mmCIF file with all atom_site columns, C-alpha atoms in Angstrom:
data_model
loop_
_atom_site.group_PDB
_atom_site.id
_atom_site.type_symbol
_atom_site.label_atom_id
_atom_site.label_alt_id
_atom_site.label_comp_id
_atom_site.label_asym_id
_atom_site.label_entity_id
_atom_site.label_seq_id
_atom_site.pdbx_PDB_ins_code
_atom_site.Cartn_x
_atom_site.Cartn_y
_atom_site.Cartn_z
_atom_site.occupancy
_atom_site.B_iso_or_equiv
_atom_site.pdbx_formal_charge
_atom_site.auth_seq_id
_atom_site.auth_comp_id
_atom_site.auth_asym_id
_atom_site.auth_atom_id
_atom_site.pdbx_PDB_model_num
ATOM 1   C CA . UNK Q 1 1   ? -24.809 121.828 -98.040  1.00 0.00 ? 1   UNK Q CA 1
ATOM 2   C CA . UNK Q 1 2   ? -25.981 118.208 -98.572  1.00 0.00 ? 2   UNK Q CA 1
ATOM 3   C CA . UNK Q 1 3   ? -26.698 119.101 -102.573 1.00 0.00 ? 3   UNK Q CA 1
ATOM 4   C CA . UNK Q 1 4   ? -22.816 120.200 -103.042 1.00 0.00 ? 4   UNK Q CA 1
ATOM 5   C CA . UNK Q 1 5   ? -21.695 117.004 -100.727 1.00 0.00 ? 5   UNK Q CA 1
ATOM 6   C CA . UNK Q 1 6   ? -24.073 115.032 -103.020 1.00 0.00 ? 6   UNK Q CA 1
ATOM 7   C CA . UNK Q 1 7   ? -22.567 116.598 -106.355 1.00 0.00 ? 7   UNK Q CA 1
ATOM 8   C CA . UNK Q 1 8   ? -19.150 115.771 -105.339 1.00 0.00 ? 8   UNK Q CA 1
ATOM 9   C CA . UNK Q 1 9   ? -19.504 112.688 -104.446 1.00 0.00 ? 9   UNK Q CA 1
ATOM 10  C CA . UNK Q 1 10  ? -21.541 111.919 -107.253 1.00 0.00 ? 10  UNK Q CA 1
ATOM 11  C CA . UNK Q 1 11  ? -18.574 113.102 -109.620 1.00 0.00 ? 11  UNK Q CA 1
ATOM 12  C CA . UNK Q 1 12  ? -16.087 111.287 -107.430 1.00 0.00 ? 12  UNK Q CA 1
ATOM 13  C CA . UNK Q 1 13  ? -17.783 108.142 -108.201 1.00 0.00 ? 13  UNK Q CA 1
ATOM 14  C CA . UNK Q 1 14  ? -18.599 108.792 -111.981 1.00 0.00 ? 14  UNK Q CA 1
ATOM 15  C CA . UNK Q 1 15  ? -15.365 107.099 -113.182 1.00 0.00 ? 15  UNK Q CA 1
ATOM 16  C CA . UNK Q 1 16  ? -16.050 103.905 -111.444 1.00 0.00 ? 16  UNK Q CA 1
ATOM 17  C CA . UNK Q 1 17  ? -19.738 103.735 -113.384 1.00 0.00 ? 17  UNK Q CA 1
ATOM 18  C CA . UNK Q 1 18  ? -17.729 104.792 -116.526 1.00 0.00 ? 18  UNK Q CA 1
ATOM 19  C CA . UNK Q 1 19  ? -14.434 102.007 -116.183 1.00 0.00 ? 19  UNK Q CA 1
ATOM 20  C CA . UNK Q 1 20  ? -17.443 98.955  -114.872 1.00 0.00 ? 20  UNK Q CA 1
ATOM 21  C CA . UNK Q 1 21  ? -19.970 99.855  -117.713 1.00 0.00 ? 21  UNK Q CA 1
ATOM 22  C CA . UNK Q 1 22  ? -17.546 99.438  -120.588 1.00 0.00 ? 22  UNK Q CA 1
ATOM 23  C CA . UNK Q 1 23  ? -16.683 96.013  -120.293 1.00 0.00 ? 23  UNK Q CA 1
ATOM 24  C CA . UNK Q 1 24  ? -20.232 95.185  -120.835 1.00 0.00 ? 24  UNK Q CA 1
ATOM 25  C CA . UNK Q 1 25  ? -20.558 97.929  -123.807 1.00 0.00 ? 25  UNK Q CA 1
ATOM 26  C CA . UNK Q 1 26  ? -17.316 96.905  -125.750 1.00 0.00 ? 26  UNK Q CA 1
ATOM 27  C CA . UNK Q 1 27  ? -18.435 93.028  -125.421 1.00 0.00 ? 27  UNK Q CA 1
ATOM 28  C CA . UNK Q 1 28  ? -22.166 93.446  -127.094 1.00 0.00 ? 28  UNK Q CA 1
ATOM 29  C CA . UNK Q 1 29  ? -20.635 95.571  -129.358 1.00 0.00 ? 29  UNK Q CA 1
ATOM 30  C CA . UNK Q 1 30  ? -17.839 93.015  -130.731 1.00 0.00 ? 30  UNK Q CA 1
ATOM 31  C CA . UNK Q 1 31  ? -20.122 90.143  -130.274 1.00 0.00 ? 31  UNK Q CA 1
ATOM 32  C CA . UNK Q 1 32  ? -23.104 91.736  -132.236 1.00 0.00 ? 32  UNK Q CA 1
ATOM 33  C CA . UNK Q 1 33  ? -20.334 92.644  -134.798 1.00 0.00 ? 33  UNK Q CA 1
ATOM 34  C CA . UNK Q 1 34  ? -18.687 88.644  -134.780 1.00 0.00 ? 34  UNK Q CA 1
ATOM 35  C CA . UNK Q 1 35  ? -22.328 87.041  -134.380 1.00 0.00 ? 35  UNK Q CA 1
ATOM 36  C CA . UNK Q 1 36  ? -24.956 89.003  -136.294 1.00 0.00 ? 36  UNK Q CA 1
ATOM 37  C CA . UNK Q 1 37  ? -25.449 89.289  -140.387 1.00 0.00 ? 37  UNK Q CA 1
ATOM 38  C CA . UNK Q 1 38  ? -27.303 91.442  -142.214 1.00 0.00 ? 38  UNK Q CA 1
ATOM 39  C CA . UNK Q 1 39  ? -30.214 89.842  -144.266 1.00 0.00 ? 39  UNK Q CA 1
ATOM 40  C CA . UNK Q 1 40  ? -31.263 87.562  -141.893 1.00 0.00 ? 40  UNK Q CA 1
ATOM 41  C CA . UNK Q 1 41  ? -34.954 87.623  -140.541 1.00 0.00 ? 41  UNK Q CA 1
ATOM 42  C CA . UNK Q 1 42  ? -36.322 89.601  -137.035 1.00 0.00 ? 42  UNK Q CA 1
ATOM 43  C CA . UNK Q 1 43  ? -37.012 86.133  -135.385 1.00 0.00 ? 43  UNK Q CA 1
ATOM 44  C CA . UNK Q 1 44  ? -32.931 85.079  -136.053 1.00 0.00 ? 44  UNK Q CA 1
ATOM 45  C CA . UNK Q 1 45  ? -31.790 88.489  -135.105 1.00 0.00 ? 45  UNK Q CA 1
ATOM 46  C CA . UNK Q 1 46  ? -33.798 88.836  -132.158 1.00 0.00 ? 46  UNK Q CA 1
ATOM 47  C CA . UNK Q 1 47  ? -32.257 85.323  -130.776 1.00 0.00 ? 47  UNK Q CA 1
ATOM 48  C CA . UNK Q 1 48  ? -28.860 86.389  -131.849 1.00 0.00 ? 48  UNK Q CA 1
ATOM 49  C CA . UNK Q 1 49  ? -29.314 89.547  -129.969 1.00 0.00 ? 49  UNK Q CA 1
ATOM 50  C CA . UNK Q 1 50  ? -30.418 88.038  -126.824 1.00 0.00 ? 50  UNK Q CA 1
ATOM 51  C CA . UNK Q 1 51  ? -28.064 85.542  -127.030 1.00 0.00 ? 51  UNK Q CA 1
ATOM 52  C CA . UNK Q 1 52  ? -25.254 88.244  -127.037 1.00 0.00 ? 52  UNK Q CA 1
ATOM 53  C CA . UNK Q 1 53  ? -26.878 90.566  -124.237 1.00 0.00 ? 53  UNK Q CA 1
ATOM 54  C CA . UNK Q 1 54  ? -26.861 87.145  -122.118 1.00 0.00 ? 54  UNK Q CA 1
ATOM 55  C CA . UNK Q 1 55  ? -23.354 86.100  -122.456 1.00 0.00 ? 55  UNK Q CA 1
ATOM 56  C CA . UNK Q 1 56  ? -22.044 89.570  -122.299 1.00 0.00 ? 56  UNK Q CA 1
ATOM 57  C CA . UNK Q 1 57  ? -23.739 90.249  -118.930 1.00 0.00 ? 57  UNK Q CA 1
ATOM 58  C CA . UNK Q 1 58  ? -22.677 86.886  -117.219 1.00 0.00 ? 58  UNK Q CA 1
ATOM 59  C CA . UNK Q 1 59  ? -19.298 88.052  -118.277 1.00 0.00 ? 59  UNK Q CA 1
ATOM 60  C CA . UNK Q 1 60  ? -19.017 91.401  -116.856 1.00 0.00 ? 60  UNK Q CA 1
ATOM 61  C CA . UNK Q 1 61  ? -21.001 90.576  -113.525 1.00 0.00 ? 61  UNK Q CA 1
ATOM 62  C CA . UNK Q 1 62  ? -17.932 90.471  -111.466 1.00 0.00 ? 62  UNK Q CA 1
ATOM 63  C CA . UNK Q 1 63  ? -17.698 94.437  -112.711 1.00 0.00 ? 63  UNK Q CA 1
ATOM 64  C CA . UNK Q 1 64  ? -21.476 95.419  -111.646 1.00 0.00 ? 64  UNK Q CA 1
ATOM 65  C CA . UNK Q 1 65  ? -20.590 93.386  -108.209 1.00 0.00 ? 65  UNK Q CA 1
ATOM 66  C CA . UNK Q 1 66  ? -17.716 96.015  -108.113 1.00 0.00 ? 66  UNK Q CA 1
ATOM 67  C CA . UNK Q 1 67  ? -20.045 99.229  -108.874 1.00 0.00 ? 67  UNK Q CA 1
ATOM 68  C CA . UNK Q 1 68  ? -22.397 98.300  -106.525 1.00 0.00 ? 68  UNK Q CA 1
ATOM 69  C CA . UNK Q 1 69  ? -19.879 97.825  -103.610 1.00 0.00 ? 69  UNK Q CA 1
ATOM 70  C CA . UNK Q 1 70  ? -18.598 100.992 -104.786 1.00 0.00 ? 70  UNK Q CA 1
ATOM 71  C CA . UNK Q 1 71  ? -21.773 102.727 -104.662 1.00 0.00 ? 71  UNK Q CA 1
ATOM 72  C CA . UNK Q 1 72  ? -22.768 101.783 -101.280 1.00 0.00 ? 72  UNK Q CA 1
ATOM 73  C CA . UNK Q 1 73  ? -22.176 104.381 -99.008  1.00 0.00 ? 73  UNK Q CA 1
ATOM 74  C CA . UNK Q 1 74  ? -21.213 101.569 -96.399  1.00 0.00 ? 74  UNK Q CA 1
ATOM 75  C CA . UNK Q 1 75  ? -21.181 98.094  -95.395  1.00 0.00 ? 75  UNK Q CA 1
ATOM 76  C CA . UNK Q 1 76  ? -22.162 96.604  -92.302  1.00 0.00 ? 76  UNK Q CA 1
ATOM 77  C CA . UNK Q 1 77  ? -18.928 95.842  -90.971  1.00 0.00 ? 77  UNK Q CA 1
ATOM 78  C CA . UNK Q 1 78  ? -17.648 98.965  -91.895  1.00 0.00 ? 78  UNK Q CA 1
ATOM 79  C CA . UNK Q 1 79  ? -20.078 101.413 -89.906  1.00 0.00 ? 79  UNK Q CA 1
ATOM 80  C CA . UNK Q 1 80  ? -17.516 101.524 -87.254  1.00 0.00 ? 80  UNK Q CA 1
ATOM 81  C CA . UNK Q 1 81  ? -14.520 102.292 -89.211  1.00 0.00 ? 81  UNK Q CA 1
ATOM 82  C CA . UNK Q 1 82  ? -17.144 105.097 -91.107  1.00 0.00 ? 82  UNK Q CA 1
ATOM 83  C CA . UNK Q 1 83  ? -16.780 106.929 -87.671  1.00 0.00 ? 83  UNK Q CA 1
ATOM 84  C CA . UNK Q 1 84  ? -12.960 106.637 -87.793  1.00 0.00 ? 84  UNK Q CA 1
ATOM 85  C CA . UNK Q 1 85  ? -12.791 107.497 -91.161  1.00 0.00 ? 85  UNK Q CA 1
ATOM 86  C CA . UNK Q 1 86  ? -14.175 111.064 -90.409  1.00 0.00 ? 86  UNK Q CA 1
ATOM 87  C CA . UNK Q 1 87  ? -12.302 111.932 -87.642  1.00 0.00 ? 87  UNK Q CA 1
ATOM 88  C CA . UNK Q 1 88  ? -9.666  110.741 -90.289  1.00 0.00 ? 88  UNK Q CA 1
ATOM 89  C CA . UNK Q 1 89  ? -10.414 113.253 -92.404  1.00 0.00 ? 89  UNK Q CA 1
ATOM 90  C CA . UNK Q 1 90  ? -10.453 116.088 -90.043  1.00 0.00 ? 90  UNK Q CA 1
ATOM 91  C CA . UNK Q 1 91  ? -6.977  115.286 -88.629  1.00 0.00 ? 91  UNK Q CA 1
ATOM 92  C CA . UNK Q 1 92  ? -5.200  113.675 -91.879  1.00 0.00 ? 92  UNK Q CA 1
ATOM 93  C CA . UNK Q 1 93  ? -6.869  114.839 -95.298  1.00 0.00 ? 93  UNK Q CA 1
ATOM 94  C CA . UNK Q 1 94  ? -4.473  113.433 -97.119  1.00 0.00 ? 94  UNK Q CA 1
ATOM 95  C CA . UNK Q 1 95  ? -4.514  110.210 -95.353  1.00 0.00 ? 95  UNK Q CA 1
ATOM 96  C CA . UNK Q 1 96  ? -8.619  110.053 -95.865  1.00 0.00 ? 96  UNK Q CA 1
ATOM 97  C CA . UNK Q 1 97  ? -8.061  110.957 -99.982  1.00 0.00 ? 97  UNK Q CA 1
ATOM 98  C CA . UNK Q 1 98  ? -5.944  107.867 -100.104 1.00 0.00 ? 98  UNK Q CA 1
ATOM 99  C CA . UNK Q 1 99  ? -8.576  105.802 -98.413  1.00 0.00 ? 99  UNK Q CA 1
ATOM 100 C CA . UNK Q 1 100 ? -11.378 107.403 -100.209 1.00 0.00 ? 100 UNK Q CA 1
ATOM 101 C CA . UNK Q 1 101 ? -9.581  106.450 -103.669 1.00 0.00 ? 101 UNK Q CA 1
ATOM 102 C CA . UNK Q 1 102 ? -8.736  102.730 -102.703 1.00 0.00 ? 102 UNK Q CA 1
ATOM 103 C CA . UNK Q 1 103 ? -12.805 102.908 -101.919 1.00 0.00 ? 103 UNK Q CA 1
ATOM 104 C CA . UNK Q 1 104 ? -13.631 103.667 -105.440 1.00 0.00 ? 104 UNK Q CA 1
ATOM 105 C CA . UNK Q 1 105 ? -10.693 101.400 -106.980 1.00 0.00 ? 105 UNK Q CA 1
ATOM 106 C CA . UNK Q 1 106 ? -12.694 99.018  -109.409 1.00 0.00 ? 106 UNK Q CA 1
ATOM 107 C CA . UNK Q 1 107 ? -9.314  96.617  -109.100 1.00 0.00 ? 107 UNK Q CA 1
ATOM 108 C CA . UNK Q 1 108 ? -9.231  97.161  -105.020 1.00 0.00 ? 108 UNK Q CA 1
ATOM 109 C CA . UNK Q 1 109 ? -13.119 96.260  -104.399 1.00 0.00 ? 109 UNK Q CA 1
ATOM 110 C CA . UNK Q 1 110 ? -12.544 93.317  -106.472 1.00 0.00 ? 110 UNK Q CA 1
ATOM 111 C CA . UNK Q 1 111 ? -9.649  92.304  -104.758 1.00 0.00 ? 111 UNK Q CA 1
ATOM 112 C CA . UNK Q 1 112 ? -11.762 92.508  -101.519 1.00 0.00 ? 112 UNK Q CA 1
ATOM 113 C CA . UNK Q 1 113 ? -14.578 90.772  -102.828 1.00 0.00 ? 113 UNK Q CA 1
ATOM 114 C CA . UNK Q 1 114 ? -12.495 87.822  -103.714 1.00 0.00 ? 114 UNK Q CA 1
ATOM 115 C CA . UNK Q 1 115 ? -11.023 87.716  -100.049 1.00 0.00 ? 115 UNK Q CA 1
ATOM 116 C CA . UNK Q 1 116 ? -14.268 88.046  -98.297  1.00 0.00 ? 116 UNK Q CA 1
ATOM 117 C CA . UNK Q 1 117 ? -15.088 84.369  -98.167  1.00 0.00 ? 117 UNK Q CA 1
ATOM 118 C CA . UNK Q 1 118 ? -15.585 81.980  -101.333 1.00 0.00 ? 118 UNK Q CA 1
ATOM 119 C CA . UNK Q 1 119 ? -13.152 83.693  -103.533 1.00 0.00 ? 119 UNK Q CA 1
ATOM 120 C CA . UNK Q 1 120 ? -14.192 84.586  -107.482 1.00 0.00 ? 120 UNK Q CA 1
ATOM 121 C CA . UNK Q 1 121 ? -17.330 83.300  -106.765 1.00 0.00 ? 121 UNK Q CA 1
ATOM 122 C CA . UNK Q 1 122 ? -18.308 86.441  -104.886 1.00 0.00 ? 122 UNK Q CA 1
ATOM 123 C CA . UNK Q 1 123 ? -17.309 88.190  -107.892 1.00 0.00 ? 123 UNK Q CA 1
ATOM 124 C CA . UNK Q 1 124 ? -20.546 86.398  -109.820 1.00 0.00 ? 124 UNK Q CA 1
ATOM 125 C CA . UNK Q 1 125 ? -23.062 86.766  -107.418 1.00 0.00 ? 125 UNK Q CA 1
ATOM 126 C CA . UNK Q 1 126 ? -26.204 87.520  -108.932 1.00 0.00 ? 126 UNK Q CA 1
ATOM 127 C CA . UNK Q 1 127 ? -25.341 86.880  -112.469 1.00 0.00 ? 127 UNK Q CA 1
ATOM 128 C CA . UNK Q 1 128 ? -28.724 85.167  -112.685 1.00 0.00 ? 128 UNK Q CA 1
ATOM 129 C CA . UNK Q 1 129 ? -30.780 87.924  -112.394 1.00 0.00 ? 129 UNK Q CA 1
ATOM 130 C CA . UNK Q 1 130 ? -28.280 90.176  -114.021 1.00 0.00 ? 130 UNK Q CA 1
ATOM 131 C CA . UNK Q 1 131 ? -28.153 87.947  -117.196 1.00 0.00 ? 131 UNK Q CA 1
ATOM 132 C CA . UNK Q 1 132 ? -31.774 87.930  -117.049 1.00 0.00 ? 132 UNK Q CA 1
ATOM 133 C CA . UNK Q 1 133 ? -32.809 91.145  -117.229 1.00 0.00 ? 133 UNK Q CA 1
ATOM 134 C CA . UNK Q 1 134 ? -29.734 92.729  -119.310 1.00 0.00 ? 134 UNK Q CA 1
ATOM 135 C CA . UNK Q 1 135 ? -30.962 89.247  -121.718 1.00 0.00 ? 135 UNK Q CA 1
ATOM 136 C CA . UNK Q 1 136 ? -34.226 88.591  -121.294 1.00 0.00 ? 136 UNK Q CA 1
ATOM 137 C CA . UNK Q 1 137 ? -35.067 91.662  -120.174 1.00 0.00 ? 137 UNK Q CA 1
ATOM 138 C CA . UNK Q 1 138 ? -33.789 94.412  -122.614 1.00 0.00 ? 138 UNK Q CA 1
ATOM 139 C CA . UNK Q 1 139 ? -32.404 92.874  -125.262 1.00 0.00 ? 139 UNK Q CA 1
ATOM 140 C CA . UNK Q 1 140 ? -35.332 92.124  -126.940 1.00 0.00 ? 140 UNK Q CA 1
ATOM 141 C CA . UNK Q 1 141 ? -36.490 95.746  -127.629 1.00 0.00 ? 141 UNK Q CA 1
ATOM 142 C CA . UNK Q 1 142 ? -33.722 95.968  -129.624 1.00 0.00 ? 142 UNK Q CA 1
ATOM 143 C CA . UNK Q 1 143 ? -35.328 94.111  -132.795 1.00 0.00 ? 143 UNK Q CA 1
ATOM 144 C CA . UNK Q 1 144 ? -38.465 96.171  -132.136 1.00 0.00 ? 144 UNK Q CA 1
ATOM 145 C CA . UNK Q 1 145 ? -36.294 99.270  -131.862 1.00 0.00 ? 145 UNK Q CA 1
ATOM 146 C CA . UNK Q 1 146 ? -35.413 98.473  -134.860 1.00 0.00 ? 146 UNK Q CA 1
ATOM 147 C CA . UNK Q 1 147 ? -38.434 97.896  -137.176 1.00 0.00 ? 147 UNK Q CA 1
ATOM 148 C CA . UNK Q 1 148 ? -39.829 101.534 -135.175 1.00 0.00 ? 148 UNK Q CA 1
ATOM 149 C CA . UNK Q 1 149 ? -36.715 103.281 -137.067 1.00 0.00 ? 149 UNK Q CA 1
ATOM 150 C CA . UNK Q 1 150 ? -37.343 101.228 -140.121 1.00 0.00 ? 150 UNK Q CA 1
ATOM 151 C CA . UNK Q 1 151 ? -41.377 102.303 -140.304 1.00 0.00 ? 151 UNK Q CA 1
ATOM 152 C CA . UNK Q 1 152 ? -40.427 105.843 -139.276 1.00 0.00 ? 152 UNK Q CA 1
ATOM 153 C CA . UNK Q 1 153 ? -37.244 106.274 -141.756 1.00 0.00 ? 153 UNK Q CA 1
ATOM 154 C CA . UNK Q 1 154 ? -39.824 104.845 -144.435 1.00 0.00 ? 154 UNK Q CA 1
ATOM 155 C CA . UNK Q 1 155 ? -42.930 106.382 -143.604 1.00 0.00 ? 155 UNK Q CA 1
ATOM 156 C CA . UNK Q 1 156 ? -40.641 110.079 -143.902 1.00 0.00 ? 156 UNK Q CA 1
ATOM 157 C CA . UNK Q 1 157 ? -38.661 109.213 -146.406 1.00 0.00 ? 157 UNK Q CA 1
#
């Protein structure tokens, strides 16, 4: 049925999202640990934090280009081959497994975004928008996240 397909694909693809998301979690972590002091005000901390978030997710956009070229369930130029592929798998399973794998191989799909045209710098497209909203864009609930657990761990305490 298309919920069991959906389900196993979905868990086929779960350790790509796992191996491109922690790049981005281990670098806010170690920056906010290098970068931010305790004592300092909300308006420092909150420009520290979003400073971090920003510099992190510039870094790690070659990894999100990666997931989302994983997660694709096909490319243009590879609607043909999609055909192919399934008669693959009905004559040569194992063949289409070893396909299927190199598909959702973080270190592959980079590889073949580098060779598609202008080299790394497919690997950073849409870092602006990335940097943005990871920045701009969410970082700066973190303060506020902060003085909510700070009013509520007073208020019950």
């Amino acid at each position: 049925s298309d919920l069991s397909s959906w389900l196993k694909d979905s868990i086929a693809l779960l350790p790509a999202m796992i191996v491109t998301d922690i790049p981005y979690l281990l670098s806010r972590i170690f920056l906010n640990a290098a970068i931010l002091t305790s004592g300092e005000n909300l308006g420092t901390y909150e420009v520290e934090t979003i400073a971090v978030a920003c510099i992190c997710a510039f870094l790690t956009t070659p990894f999100d280009v990666a997931r989302t070229r994983i997660l694709l369930p096909t490319l243009p130029s590879e609607v043909e081959s999609d055909e192919s592929l399934q008669k693959l798998r009905l004559v040569a399973p194992s063949k289409y497994r070893e396909q299927r794998r190199q598909k959702v191989s973080v270190p592959l799909t980079m590889k073949r975004i580098v060779a598609e045209g202008n080299g790394v710098q497919n690997l950073y497209t849409g870092w602006l928008e990335r940097t943005v909203f990871l920045g701009l864009g969410r970082a700066w609930l973190d303060p506020l996240r902060i003085i909510g657990y700070l009013g509520l761990r007073d208020a019950i305490l």
